[in-house]
């Protein structure tokens, strides 16, 4: 037996066992990922009470709301003014990063606040389904609701899926070009051959998409292979910045004409900077849009310390943000979102069809 046949035989065994062992997780990650493609749109649709407020003549400053949240939510690693109101009917959204007491704890927490009354409209942890099902799905997607061990496991599953696709390429290498040209028709001699050819065709057409999806998923979680990421921070009281948040947002706009503030990272420990994050006017790459650039201010004096333009950062820094955008699929309009939604279901389809084919072979 030559090396090509031995490689194909080994790949066939690996492909089957990997799909059988990890197939359930391919299904879970695929379905949850497809649900999340439209999560922002769905979130606004199903929660109109958060985005259809009755406007008043005067808004409460964001700085005042920040200090209220800081007092009522102790032991935070970070506090982010995550989204400004889109219009006069919208609310503020704050994202809180809590200090975990256990490795499996979920550290994300959200707070929606009415900008006219200062009243908290809704709040809750990402581990709770009732306050926000889509936020629960979001955390489930990247950690299975298992905290740090879950993120580590998800990164491993990303590598396992890449192995599954590599072995699939080796097995079906003679059929790839045919499938891409729509020359590989369905063999409907019986249900097994029909399922096998469908498994092959869908696998080929979804190959590049799934490589991008699972590699970027691994890339974003690769830091959990580092032991220091498993060390939990000590519980400590929140630090309150001396500067006015609204003034910093205004200063950020004036300091760089054309800069669009989108979010504000507010430190909860001393000697860390306030980061006003957003889009720089020179950023044209669609994969670098959004909150990738930032302006840093001294949290005590409000002095502008430096600004970071994502386009000017090193390759690793740019890849970090581009990986997130590629994984999310929200960078080129609604058609791309639907492509992500449909193709995001293919890992689940391939795991189910692969399992059925494996069971059929075992019965023979």
Short mmCIF file of C-alpha atoms in Angstrom, two decimals:
data_model
loop_
_atom_site.label_atom_id
_atom_site.label_comp_id
_atom_site.label_asym_id
_atom_site.label_seq_id
_atom_site.Cartn_x
_atom_site.Cartn_y
_atom_site.Cartn_z
CA UNK A 1 0.00 0.00 0.00
CA UNK A 2 1.55 3.34 -1.05
CA UNK A 3 1.73 6.38 1.23
CA UNK A 4 -1.25 8.11 -0.41
CA UNK A 5 -3.53 5.16 0.31
CA UNK A 6 -2.22 4.87 3.88
CA UNK A 7 -2.77 8.60 4.42
CA UNK A 8 -6.31 8.39 3.03
CA UNK A 9 -7.12 5.38 5.22
CA UNK A 10 -5.76 7.08 8.33
CA UNK A 11 -7.61 10.31 7.46
CA UNK A 12 -10.84 8.36 6.98
CA UNK A 13 -10.56 6.86 10.47
CA UNK A 14 -9.63 10.17 12.07
CA UNK A 15 -12.40 12.02 10.23
CA UNK A 16 -14.99 9.53 11.46
CA UNK A 17 -13.86 9.46 15.08
CA UNK A 18 -13.39 13.22 15.34
CA UNK A 19 -16.88 13.79 13.93
CA UNK A 20 -18.38 11.20 16.24
CA UNK A 21 -16.69 12.47 19.42
CA UNK A 22 -17.00 16.20 18.74
CA UNK A 23 -20.04 16.22 16.44
CA UNK A 24 -22.45 17.33 19.18
CA UNK A 25 -20.26 20.36 19.89
CA UNK A 26 -19.99 21.21 16.17
CA UNK A 27 -23.79 21.21 16.16
CA UNK A 28 -24.10 23.37 19.29
CA UNK A 29 -21.53 25.94 18.19
CA UNK A 30 -22.97 26.07 14.67
CA UNK A 31 -26.60 26.60 15.71
CA UNK A 32 -25.76 29.11 18.45
CA UNK A 33 -23.45 31.00 16.07
CA UNK A 34 -26.17 31.26 13.44
CA UNK A 35 -28.57 32.64 16.05
CA UNK A 36 -26.03 35.28 17.04
CA UNK A 37 -25.49 36.71 13.54
CA UNK A 38 -28.63 38.86 13.91
CA UNK A 39 -28.42 39.16 17.69
CA UNK A 40 -28.31 42.96 17.77
CA UNK A 41 -31.32 43.25 15.46
CA UNK A 42 -33.23 40.55 17.34
CA UNK A 43 -32.34 42.07 20.68
CA UNK A 44 -33.83 45.42 19.69
CA UNK A 45 -36.91 43.76 18.15
CA UNK A 46 -37.75 41.63 21.19
CA UNK A 47 -36.96 44.35 23.74
CA UNK A 48 -38.77 47.47 22.48
CA UNK A 49 -39.10 48.82 26.03
CA UNK A 50 -35.33 49.42 26.04
CA UNK A 51 -35.24 51.26 22.72
CA UNK A 52 -38.56 53.12 22.49
CA UNK A 53 -38.34 55.48 25.44
CA UNK A 54 -40.37 58.64 25.94
CA UNK A 55 -37.92 61.51 25.36
CA UNK A 56 -37.59 64.31 27.90
CA UNK A 57 -36.18 67.79 27.55
CA UNK A 58 -32.98 67.04 29.43
CA UNK A 59 -30.68 64.01 29.66
CA UNK A 60 -28.85 62.85 32.76
CA UNK A 61 -25.07 62.99 32.13
CA UNK A 62 -23.39 59.65 31.39
CA UNK A 63 -20.89 60.49 34.12
CA UNK A 64 -23.64 60.54 36.75
CA UNK A 65 -25.02 57.20 35.56
CA UNK A 66 -21.51 55.69 35.62
CA UNK A 67 -21.00 56.70 39.27
CA UNK A 68 -24.40 55.30 40.25
CA UNK A 69 -23.59 51.93 38.66
CA UNK A 70 -20.12 51.88 40.24
CA UNK A 71 -21.61 52.35 43.73
CA UNK A 72 -24.30 49.68 43.29
CA UNK A 73 -22.11 47.02 41.62
CA UNK A 74 -18.95 46.29 43.63
CA UNK A 75 -15.90 44.18 42.73
CA UNK A 76 -15.60 44.96 39.02
CA UNK A 77 -12.58 44.22 36.82
CA UNK A 78 -13.77 46.70 34.21
CA UNK A 79 -16.76 48.91 33.44
CA UNK A 80 -17.63 49.82 29.85
CA UNK A 81 -20.14 52.30 28.52
CA UNK A 82 -20.83 49.76 25.79
CA UNK A 83 -23.31 51.63 23.60
CA UNK A 84 -24.48 55.22 23.45
CA UNK A 85 -28.17 55.80 22.64
CA UNK A 86 -28.65 55.54 18.86
CA UNK A 87 -31.39 58.17 18.90
CA UNK A 88 -33.54 60.12 21.37
CA UNK A 89 -35.66 57.01 22.08
CA UNK A 90 -32.75 54.73 22.99
CA UNK A 91 -31.10 53.79 26.30
CA UNK A 92 -27.52 53.55 27.54
CA UNK A 93 -26.01 50.08 27.74
CA UNK A 94 -23.21 49.42 30.22
CA UNK A 95 -21.21 46.19 30.27
CA UNK A 96 -19.69 45.16 33.58
CA UNK A 97 -16.80 42.71 33.95
CA UNK A 98 -17.10 41.15 37.39
CA UNK A 99 -14.29 39.61 39.42
CA UNK A 100 -14.81 35.84 39.38
CA UNK A 101 -14.70 33.82 42.57
CA UNK A 102 -14.54 30.51 40.71
CA UNK A 103 -13.03 29.54 37.36
CA UNK A 104 -16.41 28.48 35.96
CA UNK A 105 -18.12 31.77 36.90
CA UNK A 106 -19.49 34.01 34.16
CA UNK A 107 -18.01 37.49 34.57
CA UNK A 108 -20.20 39.46 32.12
CA UNK A 109 -23.12 41.59 33.35
CA UNK A 110 -25.26 44.14 31.50
CA UNK A 111 -27.13 47.23 32.66
CA UNK A 112 -29.57 49.27 30.55
CA UNK A 113 -30.29 52.77 31.87
CA UNK A 114 -32.89 55.36 30.87
CA UNK A 115 -30.87 58.50 29.95
CA UNK A 116 -33.75 60.82 30.99
CA UNK A 117 -34.56 59.39 34.42
CA UNK A 118 -31.41 57.50 35.39
CA UNK A 119 -33.57 54.47 36.16
CA UNK A 120 -32.15 51.01 35.50
CA UNK A 121 -34.48 49.48 32.94
CA UNK A 122 -32.98 46.00 32.96
CA UNK A 123 -29.88 44.27 34.27
CA UNK A 124 -28.55 40.78 34.66
CA UNK A 125 -25.72 38.34 34.14
CA UNK A 126 -24.94 36.67 30.86
CA UNK A 127 -25.38 33.32 32.63
CA UNK A 128 -29.09 34.02 33.16
CA UNK A 129 -31.58 33.18 30.41
CA UNK A 130 -34.48 35.26 31.67
CA UNK A 131 -33.08 38.82 31.45
CA UNK A 132 -31.62 38.27 27.98
CA UNK A 133 -31.74 34.95 26.15
CA UNK A 134 -29.47 36.21 23.35
CA UNK A 135 -26.78 37.23 25.83
CA UNK A 136 -27.04 33.77 27.39
CA UNK A 137 -26.56 32.27 23.91
CA UNK A 138 -23.60 34.60 23.33
CA UNK A 139 -21.77 33.30 26.40
CA UNK A 140 -22.83 29.73 25.69
CA UNK A 141 -21.34 30.03 22.20
CA UNK A 142 -17.82 30.84 23.37
CA UNK A 143 -17.69 29.12 26.77
CA UNK A 144 -20.66 26.71 27.08
CA UNK A 145 -21.49 28.76 30.21
CA UNK A 146 -18.45 27.18 31.92
CA UNK A 147 -16.24 30.24 32.38
CA UNK A 148 -12.50 29.92 31.79
CA UNK A 149 -12.51 26.10 31.39
CA UNK A 150 -15.32 26.50 28.85
CA UNK A 151 -13.34 29.03 26.80
CA UNK A 152 -10.31 26.73 26.85
CA UNK A 153 -12.49 23.82 25.70
CA UNK A 154 -14.04 25.92 22.93
CA UNK A 155 -10.57 26.84 21.64
CA UNK A 156 -9.71 23.12 21.53
CA UNK A 157 -12.93 22.37 19.63
CA UNK A 158 -11.86 24.98 17.07
CA UNK A 159 -8.62 23.05 16.50
CA UNK A 160 -10.50 19.74 16.40
CA UNK A 161 -12.82 21.10 13.70
CA UNK A 162 -9.81 22.22 11.68
CA UNK A 163 -8.44 18.67 11.96
CA UNK A 164 -11.79 17.31 10.80
CA UNK A 165 -11.73 19.59 7.75
CA UNK A 166 -8.10 18.71 6.95
CA UNK A 167 -8.88 14.98 6.99
CA UNK A 168 -12.00 15.67 4.93
CA UNK A 169 -9.90 17.42 2.28
CA UNK A 170 -7.54 14.45 2.13
CA UNK A 171 -10.41 11.97 1.79
CA UNK A 172 -12.37 13.92 -0.84
CA UNK A 173 -9.44 15.63 -2.60
CA UNK A 174 -10.35 14.04 -5.95
CA UNK A 175 -13.91 15.36 -5.75
CA UNK A 176 -13.32 18.94 -4.56
CA UNK A 177 -12.98 20.58 -7.98
CA UNK A 178 -15.99 18.70 -9.29
CA UNK A 179 -18.13 19.77 -6.35
CA UNK A 180 -17.11 23.41 -6.72
CA UNK A 181 -18.10 23.33 -10.41
CA UNK A 182 -21.44 21.65 -9.61
CA UNK A 183 -20.24 18.57 -11.51
CA UNK A 184 -20.51 16.22 -8.53
CA UNK A 185 -24.15 15.23 -8.61
CA UNK A 186 -26.10 13.41 -5.93
CA UNK A 187 -25.84 9.65 -6.10
CA UNK A 188 -29.40 8.59 -5.27
CA UNK A 189 -28.88 4.87 -5.73
CA UNK A 190 -29.92 4.45 -2.09
CA UNK A 191 -30.23 6.65 0.98
CA UNK A 192 -26.65 5.92 2.12
CA UNK A 193 -25.03 6.94 -1.17
CA UNK A 194 -27.32 9.96 -1.39
CA UNK A 195 -26.42 11.06 2.13
CA UNK A 196 -22.73 10.41 1.50
CA UNK A 197 -22.65 12.54 -1.66
CA UNK A 198 -24.65 15.32 0.04
CA UNK A 199 -22.23 15.24 3.00
CA UNK A 200 -19.32 15.59 0.58
CA UNK A 201 -20.86 18.41 -1.49
CA UNK A 202 -21.94 20.49 1.52
CA UNK A 203 -18.56 19.88 3.17
CA UNK A 204 -16.69 21.15 0.11
CA UNK A 205 -18.85 24.24 -0.37
CA UNK A 206 -18.67 25.14 3.31
CA UNK A 207 -14.96 24.33 3.63
CA UNK A 208 -13.49 27.82 3.36
CA UNK A 209 -16.25 29.35 5.48
CA UNK A 210 -15.76 26.80 8.27
CA UNK A 211 -11.97 27.17 8.17
CA UNK A 212 -12.38 30.93 8.71
CA UNK A 213 -15.05 30.45 11.37
CA UNK A 214 -13.30 27.86 13.50
CA UNK A 215 -9.81 29.30 13.10
CA UNK A 216 -10.96 32.77 14.17
CA UNK A 217 -12.84 31.16 17.07
CA UNK A 218 -9.63 29.47 18.20
CA UNK A 219 -7.57 32.61 17.59
CA UNK A 220 -9.74 34.78 19.84
CA UNK A 221 -9.52 32.24 22.70
CA UNK A 222 -5.89 31.16 22.30
CA UNK A 223 -4.84 33.17 25.36
CA UNK A 224 -6.50 30.57 27.59
CA UNK A 225 -3.66 28.18 26.76
CA UNK A 226 -1.51 30.50 28.90
CA UNK A 227 -1.47 29.42 32.61
CA UNK A 228 -1.59 33.02 33.90
CA UNK A 229 -5.07 33.45 32.37
CA UNK A 230 -6.36 30.85 34.85
CA UNK A 231 -5.36 32.94 37.88
CA UNK A 232 -8.41 34.75 39.25
CA UNK A 233 -8.03 38.42 40.26
CA UNK A 234 -8.40 39.25 43.94
CA UNK A 235 -11.63 40.82 45.12
CA UNK A 236 -11.24 44.55 45.72
CA UNK A 237 -13.32 47.69 45.95
CA UNK A 238 -14.00 49.70 42.81
CA UNK A 239 -11.81 52.68 42.05
CA UNK A 240 -13.76 55.79 41.01
CA UNK A 241 -12.12 57.97 38.37
CA UNK A 242 -11.81 61.69 39.12
CA UNK A 243 -12.48 62.92 35.58
CA UNK A 244 -15.86 63.62 34.04
CA UNK A 245 -16.79 60.99 31.46
CA UNK A 246 -18.94 63.34 29.36
CA UNK A 247 -16.07 65.86 29.18
CA UNK A 248 -13.67 63.18 27.95
CA UNK A 249 -16.09 62.09 25.21
CA UNK A 250 -16.42 65.72 24.08
CA UNK A 251 -12.64 66.20 24.24
CA UNK A 252 -12.09 63.05 22.16
CA UNK A 253 -14.32 64.42 19.40
CA UNK A 254 -12.50 67.77 19.39
CA UNK A 255 -8.97 66.35 19.58
CA UNK A 256 -9.28 64.32 16.37
CA UNK A 257 -11.77 65.79 13.85
CA UNK A 258 -13.88 63.03 12.37
CA UNK A 259 -13.37 60.61 15.26
CA UNK A 260 -16.61 58.78 16.13
CA UNK A 261 -16.81 57.70 19.81
CA UNK A 262 -18.68 54.40 20.21
CA UNK A 263 -17.77 53.13 23.70
CA UNK A 264 -15.81 54.12 26.80
CA UNK A 265 -13.65 51.76 28.88
CA UNK A 266 -13.65 53.13 32.44
CA UNK A 267 -11.04 51.58 34.76
CA UNK A 268 -12.02 50.23 38.18
CA UNK A 269 -8.42 50.03 39.40
CA UNK A 270 -6.05 52.91 40.09
CA UNK A 271 -3.43 54.09 37.57
CA UNK A 272 -5.28 52.77 34.51
CA UNK A 273 -6.42 55.04 31.67
CA UNK A 274 -9.89 55.89 30.47
CA UNK A 275 -10.20 54.75 26.84
CA UNK A 276 -12.68 56.43 24.52
CA UNK A 277 -13.01 53.84 21.75
CA UNK A 278 -14.35 54.37 18.26
CA UNK A 279 -13.67 54.82 14.56
CA UNK A 280 -10.85 57.00 13.25
CA UNK A 281 -11.55 58.98 10.04
CA UNK A 282 -8.65 57.33 8.17
CA UNK A 283 -9.89 53.78 8.81
CA UNK A 284 -11.42 52.42 5.61
CA UNK A 285 -10.86 48.64 5.98
CA UNK A 286 -14.29 47.14 6.75
CA UNK A 287 -12.65 44.55 9.04
CA UNK A 288 -11.19 47.35 11.19
CA UNK A 289 -14.38 49.38 11.60
CA UNK A 290 -16.08 49.89 14.96
CA UNK A 291 -14.37 50.21 18.34
CA UNK A 292 -10.89 49.18 17.21
CA UNK A 293 -9.17 52.58 17.69
CA UNK A 294 -9.03 54.55 20.94
CA UNK A 295 -7.95 57.74 22.69
CA UNK A 296 -6.42 57.33 26.16
CA UNK A 297 -6.97 59.89 28.94
CA UNK A 298 -5.45 60.09 32.40
CA UNK A 299 -8.20 58.93 34.81
CA UNK A 300 -7.20 61.53 37.43
CA UNK A 301 -6.38 64.67 35.44
CA UNK A 302 -8.17 64.07 32.12
CA UNK A 303 -4.97 64.76 30.18
CA UNK A 304 -4.88 63.21 26.71
CA UNK A 305 -2.01 60.71 26.90
CA UNK A 306 -2.01 59.06 23.48
CA UNK A 307 -4.26 57.74 20.77
CA UNK A 308 -4.23 54.38 19.01
CA UNK A 309 -5.15 54.09 15.34
CA UNK A 310 -5.84 50.45 14.52
CA UNK A 311 -4.50 50.85 10.95
CA UNK A 312 -1.07 51.75 12.39
CA UNK A 313 -0.80 48.84 14.82
CA UNK A 314 1.32 45.74 14.24
CA UNK A 315 -0.03 42.76 12.34
CA UNK A 316 -0.98 40.75 15.43
CA UNK A 317 -3.05 43.62 16.84
CA UNK A 318 -4.86 44.09 13.54
CA UNK A 319 -5.42 40.35 13.14
CA UNK A 320 -6.95 40.24 16.62
CA UNK A 321 -9.70 42.66 15.66
CA UNK A 322 -10.10 41.33 12.12
CA UNK A 323 -10.58 37.82 13.50
CA UNK A 324 -13.47 39.08 15.62
CA UNK A 325 -15.13 40.81 12.67
CA UNK A 326 -14.66 37.78 10.40
CA UNK A 327 -16.11 35.51 13.07
CA UNK A 328 -19.08 37.78 13.72
CA UNK A 329 -19.97 38.36 10.07
CA UNK A 330 -21.46 41.82 10.59
CA UNK A 331 -19.18 43.90 8.37
CA UNK A 332 -20.75 43.95 4.89
CA UNK A 333 -24.52 44.19 5.06
CA UNK A 334 -27.53 41.94 5.42
CA UNK A 335 -26.70 39.57 2.53
CA UNK A 336 -23.45 38.55 4.21
CA UNK A 337 -25.33 38.08 7.48
CA UNK A 338 -27.69 35.63 5.80
CA UNK A 339 -24.73 33.79 4.27
CA UNK A 340 -23.20 33.47 7.73
CA UNK A 341 -26.52 32.31 9.16
CA UNK A 342 -27.02 29.58 6.55
CA UNK A 343 -23.41 28.41 6.36
CA UNK A 344 -23.19 28.53 10.15
CA UNK A 345 -25.59 25.58 10.23
CA UNK A 346 -23.31 23.40 8.08
CA UNK A 347 -21.11 22.09 10.96
CA UNK A 348 -24.26 20.71 12.58
CA UNK A 349 -25.51 19.26 9.30
CA UNK A 350 -22.14 17.62 8.62
CA UNK A 351 -21.94 16.18 12.14
CA UNK A 352 -25.44 14.65 11.86
CA UNK A 353 -24.92 13.20 8.37
CA UNK A 354 -21.45 11.98 9.34
CA UNK A 355 -22.83 10.19 12.40
CA UNK A 356 -25.58 8.54 10.34
CA UNK A 357 -23.03 7.31 7.79
CA UNK A 358 -20.78 5.99 10.58
CA UNK A 359 -23.68 4.08 12.17
CA UNK A 360 -24.63 2.62 8.78
CA UNK A 361 -21.08 1.35 8.23
CA UNK A 362 -21.01 -0.24 11.69
CA UNK A 363 -24.17 -2.20 10.91
CA UNK A 364 -22.72 -3.64 7.72
#
